[in-house]
mmCIF file of C-alpha atoms in Angstrom:
data_model
loop_
_atom_site.group_PDB
_atom_site.id
_atom_site.type_symbol
_atom_site.label_atom_id
_atom_site.label_comp_id
_atom_site.label_asym_id
_atom_site.label_seq_id
_atom_site.Cartn_x
_atom_site.Cartn_y
_atom_site.Cartn_z
ATOM 1 C CA UNK A 1489 -69.336 -41.842 -83.881
ATOM 2 C CA UNK A 1490 -70.903 -38.347 -83.560
ATOM 3 C CA UNK A 1491 -72.866 -37.527 -80.217
ATOM 4 C CA UNK A 1492 -76.534 -36.888 -80.426
ATOM 5 C CA UNK A 1493 -78.508 -34.852 -77.916
ATOM 6 C CA UNK A 1494 -82.223 -34.402 -77.466
ATOM 7 C CA UNK A 1495 -84.712 -32.762 -74.878
ATOM 8 C CA UNK A 1496 -83.959 -30.199 -72.282
ATOM 9 C CA UNK A 1497 -81.647 -29.620 -69.375
ATOM 10 C CA UNK A 1498 -82.405 -31.881 -66.343
ATOM 11 C CA UNK A 1499 -82.161 -28.932 -63.733
ATOM 12 C CA UNK A 1500 -84.146 -28.063 -60.731
ATOM 13 C CA UNK A 1501 -87.022 -25.550 -62.050
ATOM 14 C CA UNK A 1502 -89.945 -23.689 -60.609
ATOM 15 C CA UNK A 1503 -92.892 -25.703 -61.063
ATOM 16 C CA UNK A 1504 -94.076 -29.261 -61.839
ATOM 17 C CA UNK A 1505 -96.042 -31.326 -64.213
ATOM 18 C CA UNK A 1506 -98.115 -33.885 -62.559
ATOM 19 C CA UNK A 1507 -98.596 -37.433 -63.635
ATOM 20 C CA UNK A 1508 -100.418 -39.327 -64.990
ATOM 21 C CA UNK A 1509 -99.453 -37.733 -68.348
ATOM 22 C CA UNK A 1510 -97.499 -38.434 -71.205
ATOM 23 C CA UNK A 1511 -95.087 -35.226 -71.780
ATOM 24 C CA UNK A 1512 -93.077 -34.413 -74.937
ATOM 25 C CA UNK A 1513 -90.387 -31.855 -74.738
ATOM 26 C CA UNK A 1514 -90.616 -29.526 -77.471
ATOM 27 C CA UNK A 1515 -87.033 -28.018 -77.558
ATOM 28 C CA UNK A 1516 -83.874 -29.347 -78.837
ATOM 29 C CA UNK A 1517 -85.151 -32.189 -81.334
ATOM 30 C CA UNK A 1518 -82.384 -34.783 -82.187
ATOM 31 C CA UNK A 1519 -79.539 -33.745 -84.401
ATOM 32 C CA UNK A 1520 -78.746 -37.030 -86.076
ATOM 33 C CA UNK A 1521 -79.824 -40.717 -86.395
ATOM 34 C CA UNK A 1522 -78.706 -43.316 -84.046
ATOM 35 C CA UNK A 1523 -79.418 -44.634 -80.624
ATOM 36 C CA UNK A 1524 -80.093 -42.637 -77.326
ATOM 37 C CA UNK A 1525 -78.101 -44.488 -74.842
ATOM 38 C CA UNK A 1526 -78.096 -41.827 -71.799
ATOM 39 C CA UNK A 1527 -80.979 -40.400 -69.785
ATOM 40 C CA UNK A 1528 -80.970 -37.618 -67.412
ATOM 41 C CA UNK A 1529 -84.585 -36.711 -65.469
ATOM 42 C CA UNK A 1530 -85.154 -34.766 -62.504
ATOM 43 C CA UNK A 1531 -88.635 -35.165 -60.345
ATOM 44 C CA UNK A 1532 -89.972 -32.856 -57.680
ATOM 45 C CA UNK A 1533 -91.845 -36.009 -56.341
ATOM 46 C CA UNK A 1534 -91.357 -39.536 -57.331
ATOM 47 C CA UNK A 1535 -91.988 -40.642 -60.673
ATOM 48 C CA UNK A 1536 -93.674 -44.194 -61.070
ATOM 49 C CA UNK A 1537 -93.707 -46.534 -64.032
ATOM 50 C CA UNK A 1538 -91.824 -43.879 -66.096
ATOM 51 C CA UNK A 1539 -91.198 -44.813 -69.720
ATOM 52 C CA UNK A 1540 -89.100 -42.869 -71.955
ATOM 53 C CA UNK A 1541 -89.766 -42.268 -75.909
ATOM 54 C CA UNK A 1542 -88.678 -40.729 -79.203
ATOM 55 C CA UNK A 1543 -91.320 -38.956 -80.773
ATOM 56 C CA UNK A 1544 -91.763 -37.720 -84.347
ATOM 57 C CA UNK A 1545 -94.162 -35.037 -85.487
ATOM 58 C CA UNK A 1546 -96.904 -36.429 -88.042
ATOM 59 C CA UNK A 1547 -98.466 -33.068 -88.774
ATOM 60 C CA UNK A 1548 -99.461 -30.445 -86.377
ATOM 61 C CA UNK A 1549 -99.905 -31.495 -83.119
ATOM 62 C CA UNK A 1550 -100.149 -35.035 -84.139
ATOM 63 C CA UNK A 1551 -97.123 -37.356 -82.944
ATOM 64 C CA UNK A 1552 -96.307 -41.013 -83.273
ATOM 65 C CA UNK A 1553 -93.430 -42.791 -81.263
ATOM 66 C CA UNK A 1554 -90.364 -43.866 -83.014
ATOM 67 C CA UNK A 1555 -89.130 -46.264 -80.176
ATOM 68 C CA UNK A 1556 -89.560 -46.406 -76.236
ATOM 69 C CA UNK A 1557 -87.961 -48.033 -73.174
ATOM 70 C CA UNK A 1558 -89.127 -48.821 -69.630
ATOM 71 C CA UNK A 1559 -87.503 -46.737 -67.216
ATOM 72 C CA UNK A 1560 -89.432 -47.850 -63.675
ATOM 73 C CA UNK A 1561 -89.268 -45.583 -60.757
ATOM 74 C CA UNK A 1562 -87.557 -42.290 -60.617
ATOM 75 C CA UNK A 1563 -86.792 -40.609 -57.152
ATOM 76 C CA UNK A 1564 -87.072 -37.047 -56.598
ATOM 77 C CA UNK A 1565 -84.743 -34.275 -55.273
ATOM 78 C CA UNK A 1566 -81.502 -34.900 -57.367
ATOM 79 C CA UNK A 1567 -80.663 -35.244 -61.181
ATOM 80 C CA UNK A 1568 -81.261 -38.951 -62.029
ATOM 81 C CA UNK A 1569 -78.838 -40.294 -64.490
ATOM 82 C CA UNK A 1570 -79.265 -43.543 -66.598
ATOM 83 C CA UNK A 1571 -77.025 -44.996 -69.213
ATOM 84 C CA UNK A 1572 -77.184 -48.190 -71.324
ATOM 85 C CA UNK A 1573 -80.532 -47.372 -72.967
ATOM 86 C CA UNK A 1574 -81.340 -48.303 -76.400
ATOM 87 C CA UNK A 1575 -83.895 -46.260 -77.892
ATOM 88 C CA UNK A 1576 -83.727 -45.621 -81.854
ATOM 89 C CA UNK A 1577 -84.034 -41.924 -82.925
ATOM 90 C CA UNK A 1578 -84.120 -39.942 -86.124
ATOM 91 C CA UNK A 1579 -82.850 -36.352 -86.737
ATOM 92 C CA UNK A 1580 -85.595 -34.162 -85.764
ATOM 93 C CA UNK A 1581 -87.505 -36.532 -83.057
ATOM 94 C CA UNK A 1582 -88.491 -35.274 -79.814
ATOM 95 C CA UNK A 1583 -87.766 -36.790 -76.286
ATOM 96 C CA UNK A 1584 -90.732 -37.568 -74.300
ATOM 97 C CA UNK A 1585 -92.038 -39.511 -71.100
ATOM 98 C CA UNK A 1586 -94.740 -41.008 -69.549
ATOM 99 C CA UNK A 1587 -95.272 -41.700 -65.860
ATOM 100 C CA UNK A 1588 -98.421 -42.569 -63.963
ATOM 101 C CA UNK A 1589 -97.743 -40.642 -60.714
ATOM 102 C CA UNK A 1590 -95.169 -37.886 -59.460
ATOM 103 C CA UNK A 1591 -94.064 -34.473 -60.871
ATOM 104 C CA UNK A 1592 -91.330 -33.599 -63.051
ATOM 105 C CA UNK A 1593 -89.391 -30.354 -62.879
ATOM 106 C CA UNK A 1594 -91.020 -27.753 -65.289
ATOM 107 C CA UNK A 1595 -90.705 -24.176 -66.166
ATOM 108 C CA UNK A 1596 -93.870 -22.289 -67.504
ATOM 109 C CA UNK A 1597 -91.590 -20.101 -69.564
ATOM 110 C CA UNK A 1598 -88.230 -19.912 -71.229
ATOM 111 C CA UNK A 1599 -88.892 -23.333 -73.444
ATOM 112 C CA UNK A 1600 -90.264 -23.982 -77.004
ATOM 113 C CA UNK A 1601 -93.238 -25.702 -75.260
ATOM 114 C CA UNK A 1602 -94.664 -29.378 -74.535
ATOM 115 C CA UNK A 1603 -96.993 -31.788 -75.915
ATOM 116 C CA UNK A 1604 -99.016 -33.423 -73.487
ATOM 117 C CA UNK A 1605 -101.836 -35.728 -72.962
ATOM 118 C CA UNK A 1606 -103.370 -37.098 -69.467
ATOM 119 C CA UNK A 1607 -103.027 -40.975 -70.232
ATOM 120 C CA UNK A 1608 -100.258 -43.320 -71.386
ATOM 121 C CA UNK A 1609 -99.538 -42.666 -75.176
ATOM 122 C CA UNK A 1610 -96.376 -44.776 -75.344
ATOM 123 C CA UNK A 1611 -96.541 -46.415 -77.836
ATOM 124 C CA UNK A 1612 -98.995 -44.308 -80.141
ATOM 125 C CA UNK A 1613 -99.569 -43.540 -83.924
ATOM 126 C CA UNK A 1614 -100.630 -40.175 -85.253
ATOM 127 C CA UNK A 1615 -102.173 -39.322 -82.041
ATOM 128 C CA UNK A 1616 -103.350 -35.683 -81.139
ATOM 129 C CA UNK A 1617 -101.576 -34.163 -78.181
ATOM 130 C CA UNK A 1618 -102.330 -30.975 -76.519
ATOM 131 C CA UNK A 1619 -99.543 -28.095 -77.247
ATOM 132 C CA UNK A 1620 -98.505 -25.470 -74.389
ATOM 133 C CA UNK A 1621 -96.009 -23.043 -75.469
ATOM 134 C CA UNK A 1622 -92.938 -21.632 -73.775
ATOM 135 C CA UNK A 1623 -93.091 -24.692 -71.127
ATOM 136 C CA UNK A 1624 -89.999 -26.846 -70.641
ATOM 137 C CA UNK A 1625 -89.361 -30.112 -68.641
ATOM 138 C CA UNK A 1626 -86.292 -31.443 -67.335
ATOM 139 C CA UNK A 1627 -85.795 -34.558 -69.530
ATOM 140 C CA UNK A 1628 -82.731 -35.171 -71.360
ATOM 141 C CA UNK A 1629 -81.008 -37.644 -73.536
ATOM 142 C CA UNK A 1630 -78.028 -38.428 -75.459
ATOM 143 C CA UNK A 1631 -76.611 -40.922 -77.879
ATOM 144 C CA UNK A 1632 -74.512 -42.094 -80.805
ATOM 145 C CA UNK A 1633 -74.938 -42.280 -84.456
ATOM 146 C CA UNK A 1634 -74.907 -45.414 -85.784
ATOM 147 C CA UNK A 1635 -72.879 -47.016 -88.605
ATOM 148 C CA UNK A 1636 -75.156 -47.570 -91.473
ATOM 149 C CA UNK A 1637 -74.899 -50.533 -93.968
ATOM 150 C CA UNK A 1638 -73.513 -48.298 -96.749
ATOM 151 C CA UNK A 1639 -70.776 -46.820 -94.230
ATOM 152 C CA UNK A 1640 -70.005 -50.572 -93.066
ATOM 153 C CA UNK A 1641 -69.577 -51.644 -96.727
ATOM 154 C CA UNK A 1642 -67.232 -48.566 -97.108
ATOM 155 C CA UNK A 1643 -64.866 -49.379 -94.101
ATOM 156 C CA UNK A 1644 -64.602 -52.860 -95.067
ATOM 157 C CA UNK A 1645 -63.437 -51.805 -98.427
ATOM 158 C CA UNK A 1646 -61.086 -49.466 -97.010
ATOM 159 C CA UNK A 1647 -59.613 -52.028 -94.600
ATOM 160 C CA UNK A 1648 -59.116 -54.235 -97.584
ATOM 161 C CA UNK A 1649 -57.474 -51.690 -99.306
ATOM 162 C CA UNK A 1650 -54.954 -50.871 -96.405
ATOM 163 C CA UNK A 1651 -54.343 -54.680 -96.184
ATOM 164 C CA UNK A 1652 -53.436 -55.067 -99.754
ATOM 165 C CA UNK A 1653 -51.338 -51.951 -99.925
ATOM 166 C CA UNK A 1654 -49.479 -53.209 -96.462
ATOM 167 C CA UNK A 1655 -48.851 -56.611 -98.379
ATOM 168 C CA UNK A 1656 -47.848 -55.068 -101.572
ATOM 169 C CA UNK A 1657 -45.110 -52.912 -99.756
ATOM 170 C CA UNK A 1658 -43.891 -56.131 -97.868
ATOM 171 C CA UNK A 1659 -43.503 -57.870 -101.169
ATOM 172 C CA UNK A 1660 -41.475 -55.121 -102.818
ATOM 173 C CA UNK A 1661 -39.249 -54.954 -99.659
ATOM 174 C CA UNK A 1662 -38.631 -58.604 -99.477
ATOM 175 C CA UNK B 892 -68.558 -48.822 -49.584
ATOM 176 C CA UNK B 893 -71.116 -48.647 -52.286
ATOM 177 C CA UNK B 894 -74.099 -50.687 -52.984
ATOM 178 C CA UNK B 895 -75.460 -52.064 -56.420
ATOM 179 C CA UNK B 896 -79.024 -53.335 -56.486
ATOM 180 C CA UNK B 897 -81.339 -54.507 -59.334
ATOM 181 C CA UNK B 898 -83.992 -51.910 -59.364
ATOM 182 C CA UNK B 899 -87.175 -54.274 -59.992
ATOM 183 C CA UNK B 900 -89.487 -51.370 -61.626
ATOM 184 C CA UNK B 901 -86.991 -50.793 -64.520
ATOM 185 C CA UNK B 902 -86.715 -54.536 -65.407
ATOM 186 C CA UNK B 903 -88.543 -55.440 -68.525
ATOM 187 C CA UNK B 904 -88.514 -57.473 -72.034
ATOM 188 C CA UNK B 905 -86.907 -55.109 -74.390
ATOM 189 C CA UNK B 906 -86.542 -56.210 -78.061
ATOM 190 C CA UNK B 907 -86.260 -59.896 -77.385
ATOM 191 C CA UNK B 908 -83.767 -59.491 -74.359
ATOM 192 C CA UNK B 909 -84.288 -59.377 -70.455
ATOM 193 C CA UNK B 910 -83.632 -55.828 -69.668
ATOM 194 C CA UNK B 911 -82.397 -55.071 -65.920
ATOM 195 C CA UNK B 912 -81.952 -51.846 -64.287
ATOM 196 C CA UNK B 913 -79.133 -51.569 -62.093
ATOM 197 C CA UNK B 914 -79.118 -48.928 -59.259
ATOM 198 C CA UNK B 915 -76.138 -47.701 -57.081
ATOM 199 C CA UNK B 916 -76.091 -46.196 -53.929
ATOM 200 C CA UNK B 917 -73.422 -44.730 -51.569
ATOM 201 C CA UNK B 918 -73.029 -44.811 -47.964
ATOM 202 C CA UNK B 919 -72.182 -41.872 -45.796
ATOM 203 C CA UNK B 920 -68.443 -42.654 -45.802
ATOM 204 C CA UNK B 921 -68.621 -42.597 -49.531
ATOM 205 C CA UNK B 922 -67.009 -39.560 -51.578
ATOM 206 C CA UNK B 923 -69.731 -37.018 -52.718
ATOM 207 C CA UNK B 924 -72.294 -38.860 -50.597
ATOM 208 C CA UNK B 925 -74.274 -35.380 -49.915
ATOM 209 C CA UNK B 926 -74.893 -34.834 -53.516
ATOM 210 C CA UNK B 927 -77.532 -37.650 -53.546
ATOM 211 C CA UNK B 928 -78.511 -37.502 -50.016
ATOM 212 C CA UNK B 929 -81.138 -34.925 -50.651
ATOM 213 C CA UNK B 930 -84.175 -33.536 -48.300
ATOM 214 C CA UNK B 931 -87.497 -33.632 -50.036
ATOM 215 C CA UNK B 932 -91.116 -32.146 -49.236
ATOM 216 C CA UNK B 933 -93.473 -34.880 -48.333
ATOM 217 C CA UNK B 934 -96.544 -34.148 -50.467
ATOM 218 C CA UNK B 935 -99.717 -35.045 -49.256
ATOM 219 C CA UNK B 936 -102.489 -37.009 -50.807
ATOM 220 C CA UNK B 937 -104.245 -35.160 -53.286
ATOM 221 C CA UNK B 938 -101.175 -33.031 -53.987
ATOM 222 C CA UNK B 939 -101.107 -29.224 -54.059
ATOM 223 C CA UNK B 940 -104.577 -27.799 -52.631
ATOM 224 C CA UNK B 941 -104.268 -24.227 -54.367
ATOM 225 C CA UNK B 942 -105.734 -23.260 -57.926
ATOM 226 C CA UNK B 943 -104.405 -25.351 -60.969
ATOM 227 C CA UNK B 944 -104.569 -24.876 -64.659
ATOM 228 C CA UNK B 945 -105.914 -27.396 -67.212
ATOM 229 C CA UNK B 946 -102.641 -28.963 -67.034
ATOM 230 C CA UNK B 947 -102.696 -29.509 -63.234
ATOM 231 C CA UNK B 948 -100.218 -26.554 -62.451
ATOM 232 C CA UNK B 949 -100.584 -24.017 -59.832
ATOM 233 C CA UNK B 950 -101.867 -20.790 -61.098
ATOM 234 C CA UNK B 951 -100.377 -18.643 -58.510
ATOM 235 C CA UNK B 952 -96.471 -19.729 -58.517
ATOM 236 C CA UNK B 953 -95.819 -17.714 -55.301
ATOM 237 C CA UNK B 954 -98.490 -19.387 -53.493
ATOM 238 C CA UNK B 955 -97.282 -22.745 -54.467
ATOM 239 C CA UNK B 956 -93.668 -21.778 -53.397
ATOM 240 C CA UNK B 957 -95.024 -20.939 -50.065
ATOM 241 C CA UNK B 958 -96.893 -23.916 -49.858
ATOM 242 C CA UNK B 959 -93.883 -26.389 -50.831
ATOM 243 C CA UNK B 960 -91.801 -24.493 -48.415
ATOM 244 C CA UNK B 961 -94.318 -25.097 -45.537
ATOM 245 C CA UNK B 962 -94.490 -28.923 -46.003
ATOM 246 C CA UNK B 963 -92.456 -31.363 -43.866
ATOM 247 C CA UNK B 964 -89.411 -32.725 -45.136
ATOM 248 C CA UNK B 965 -87.467 -36.005 -45.549
ATOM 249 C CA UNK B 966 -83.878 -37.219 -46.068
ATOM 250 C CA UNK B 967 -83.371 -39.626 -48.566
ATOM 251 C CA UNK B 968 -80.662 -41.803 -50.203
ATOM 252 C CA UNK B 969 -81.103 -41.485 -54.030
ATOM 253 C CA UNK B 970 -79.119 -43.716 -56.564
ATOM 254 C CA UNK B 971 -75.988 -41.914 -57.545
ATOM 255 C CA UNK B 972 -76.710 -43.666 -60.969
ATOM 256 C CA UNK B 973 -78.778 -46.017 -62.751
ATOM 257 C CA UNK B 974 -77.436 -48.535 -65.621
ATOM 258 C CA UNK B 975 -79.408 -50.871 -68.011
ATOM 259 C CA UNK B 976 -77.936 -54.369 -68.949
ATOM 260 C CA UNK B 977 -79.359 -56.636 -71.549
ATOM 261 C CA UNK B 978 -79.167 -60.428 -71.329
ATOM 262 C CA UNK B 979 -80.765 -63.300 -72.787
ATOM 263 C CA UNK B 980 -83.440 -65.605 -71.111
ATOM 264 C CA UNK B 981 -81.225 -68.311 -70.108
ATOM 265 C CA UNK B 982 -78.584 -65.901 -68.009
ATOM 266 C CA UNK B 983 -77.442 -67.439 -64.742
ATOM 267 C CA UNK B 984 -77.559 -65.622 -61.566
ATOM 268 C CA UNK B 985 -73.656 -65.898 -61.583
ATOM 269 C CA UNK B 986 -73.780 -63.776 -64.712
ATOM 270 C CA UNK B 987 -76.201 -61.133 -63.388
ATOM 271 C CA UNK B 988 -73.975 -61.118 -60.121
ATOM 272 C CA UNK B 989 -70.795 -60.464 -62.201
ATOM 273 C CA UNK B 990 -72.505 -57.545 -64.396
ATOM 274 C CA UNK B 991 -73.761 -55.760 -61.154
ATOM 275 C CA UNK B 992 -70.439 -56.179 -59.761
ATOM 276 C CA UNK B 993 -68.667 -54.986 -62.425
ATOM 277 C CA UNK B 994 -70.845 -52.195 -63.247
ATOM 278 C CA UNK B 995 -70.898 -50.851 -59.873
ATOM 279 C CA UNK B 996 -66.928 -51.104 -59.763
ATOM 280 C CA UNK B 997 -66.739 -49.175 -62.757
ATOM 281 C CA UNK B 998 -69.303 -46.374 -62.013
ATOM 282 C CA UNK B 999 -68.260 -45.824 -58.340
ATOM 283 C CA UNK B 1000 -64.469 -45.576 -59.502
ATOM 284 C CA UNK B 1001 -65.682 -42.700 -61.938
ATOM 285 C CA UNK B 1002 -67.910 -40.994 -59.055
ATOM 286 C CA UNK B 1003 -65.026 -41.479 -56.426
ATOM 287 C CA UNK B 1004 -62.615 -39.617 -58.741
ATOM 288 C CA UNK B 1005 -64.964 -36.858 -58.949
ATOM 289 C CA UNK B 1006 -65.943 -37.241 -62.618
ATOM 290 C CA UNK B 1007 -69.206 -36.930 -64.794
ATOM 291 C CA UNK B 1008 -70.590 -40.471 -64.904
ATOM 292 C CA UNK B 1009 -72.331 -40.104 -68.341
ATOM 293 C CA UNK B 1010 -69.178 -38.231 -69.983
ATOM 294 C CA UNK B 1011 -66.702 -41.016 -69.001
ATOM 295 C CA UNK B 1012 -69.151 -43.559 -69.920
ATOM 296 C CA UNK B 1013 -69.606 -42.312 -73.429
ATOM 297 C CA UNK B 1014 -65.948 -41.678 -73.957
ATOM 298 C CA UNK B 1015 -64.135 -44.578 -72.594
ATOM 299 C CA UNK B 1016 -63.971 -48.364 -73.501
ATOM 300 C CA UNK B 1017 -65.729 -49.770 -70.247
ATOM 301 C CA UNK B 1018 -67.026 -53.215 -69.783
ATOM 302 C CA UNK B 1019 -70.448 -51.910 -68.741
ATOM 303 C CA UNK B 1020 -70.504 -50.142 -72.393
ATOM 304 C CA UNK B 1021 -71.973 -52.862 -74.659
ATOM 305 C CA UNK B 1022 -73.319 -52.316 -77.826
ATOM 306 C CA UNK B 1023 -77.132 -53.415 -77.684
ATOM 307 C CA UNK B 1024 -78.104 -56.384 -80.061
ATOM 308 C CA UNK B 1025 -81.662 -57.089 -80.224
ATOM 309 C CA UNK B 1026 -82.964 -60.547 -79.319
ATOM 310 C CA UNK B 1027 -85.152 -63.238 -81.128
ATOM 311 C CA UNK B 1028 -88.384 -61.403 -81.216
ATOM 312 C CA UNK B 1029 -90.747 -64.293 -81.493
ATOM 313 C CA UNK B 1030 -93.488 -64.982 -78.940
ATOM 314 C CA UNK B 1031 -91.479 -68.047 -77.530
ATOM 315 C CA UNK B 1032 -88.583 -66.187 -76.771
ATOM 316 C CA UNK B 1033 -90.347 -63.025 -75.677
ATOM 317 C CA UNK B 1034 -92.247 -65.318 -73.186
ATOM 318 C CA UNK B 1035 -89.057 -66.850 -71.987
ATOM 319 C CA UNK B 1036 -87.781 -63.483 -71.216
ATOM 320 C CA UNK B 1037 -90.797 -62.202 -69.171
ATOM 321 C CA UNK B 1038 -90.598 -65.462 -67.141
ATOM 322 C CA UNK B 1039 -86.846 -64.540 -66.446
ATOM 323 C CA UNK B 1040 -87.634 -60.821 -65.698
ATOM 324 C CA UNK B 1041 -90.374 -62.063 -63.100
ATOM 325 C CA UNK B 1042 -87.872 -64.891 -61.453
ATOM 326 C CA UNK B 1043 -85.092 -61.946 -61.024
ATOM 327 C CA UNK B 1044 -87.548 -59.259 -59.780
ATOM 328 C CA UNK B 1045 -89.040 -61.862 -57.265
ATOM 329 C CA UNK B 1046 -85.531 -62.288 -55.437
ATOM 330 C CA UNK B 1047 -83.993 -58.712 -56.205
ATOM 331 C CA UNK B 1048 -82.190 -59.131 -52.726
ATOM 332 C CA UNK B 1049 -80.261 -62.199 -53.688
ATOM 333 C CA UNK B 1050 -78.371 -59.698 -56.272
ATOM 334 C CA UNK B 1051 -77.209 -57.157 -54.134
ATOM 335 C CA UNK B 1052 -73.579 -56.385 -53.913
ATOM 336 C CA UNK B 1053 -71.047 -54.147 -52.294
ATOM 337 C CA UNK B 1054 -68.192 -52.461 -53.492
ATOM 338 C CA UNK B 1055 -65.496 -52.222 -50.582
ATOM 339 C CA UNK B 1056 -62.185 -50.063 -51.472
ATOM 340 C CA UNK B 1057 -59.296 -52.080 -52.034
ATOM 341 C CA UNK B 1058 -56.581 -51.538 -49.229
#
């Protein structure tokens, strides 16, 4: 299974973005389809009621959520790592978060930009966000591609062929 | 002596399952304790008093940096890792404790060896790495899951586990 990554490095940055806000990181969209199962986040001050979500662009600055998960409080001052998440992702999706209070590490330059709105937009459908170019937040995720139904059939077929060949060799040998 | 706790704010119903967030903490005698023993500024009510833009960000970065530097600070022990597990609504207390103990042992082991937890978790066949299987999405099951979440969140201290080095 290939590795998927999404979002920007969860590092100590120069400034902050204060909640309550839904913020979607505009750099590094997902490179494959699958499940996001790890999260890294760095907060300046403790985040409350944190959620994460995969977002896709409907058109312009209109975004919808594909999937989401409750994270809860995130403590400030060091990179907080999470494993075991299960958030669906498709190629081209963006990584976003909502928190009701607290601040996430942010740079006002060096990024692609962020979509933002001062309310909980997880989930949302075709919602119009504001956009700030160059900004970047410390929110990163990785995941794994999932075996699709077609691939499963192929894997089963290959297993059957290998087994048939094995038993044919046994018969020939006896 | 690392400690595993259920973090109540990260417990919820997720796709027909009970989601439990496990948070793992270090004691001063543990390896790499200083990495998550951090000093953070105490932000006063109302936050930064200087000029901010529409997004609430400081207009003058230097003024913000000086303000942040001037604030009193406090030491805090952050989790060295957090992990989500998904269980059915009829999970027993013993099963939850078992999951917490197993996860703590694995993650603390990785941590103590000086390795990158997420990298190892992704690449190794660990007990804590189980594929997510969604549960029954009926209202009845979701209600049962919600009741279980509330039950566990109401008594998280009962599930705390401690990892002691084997001698």
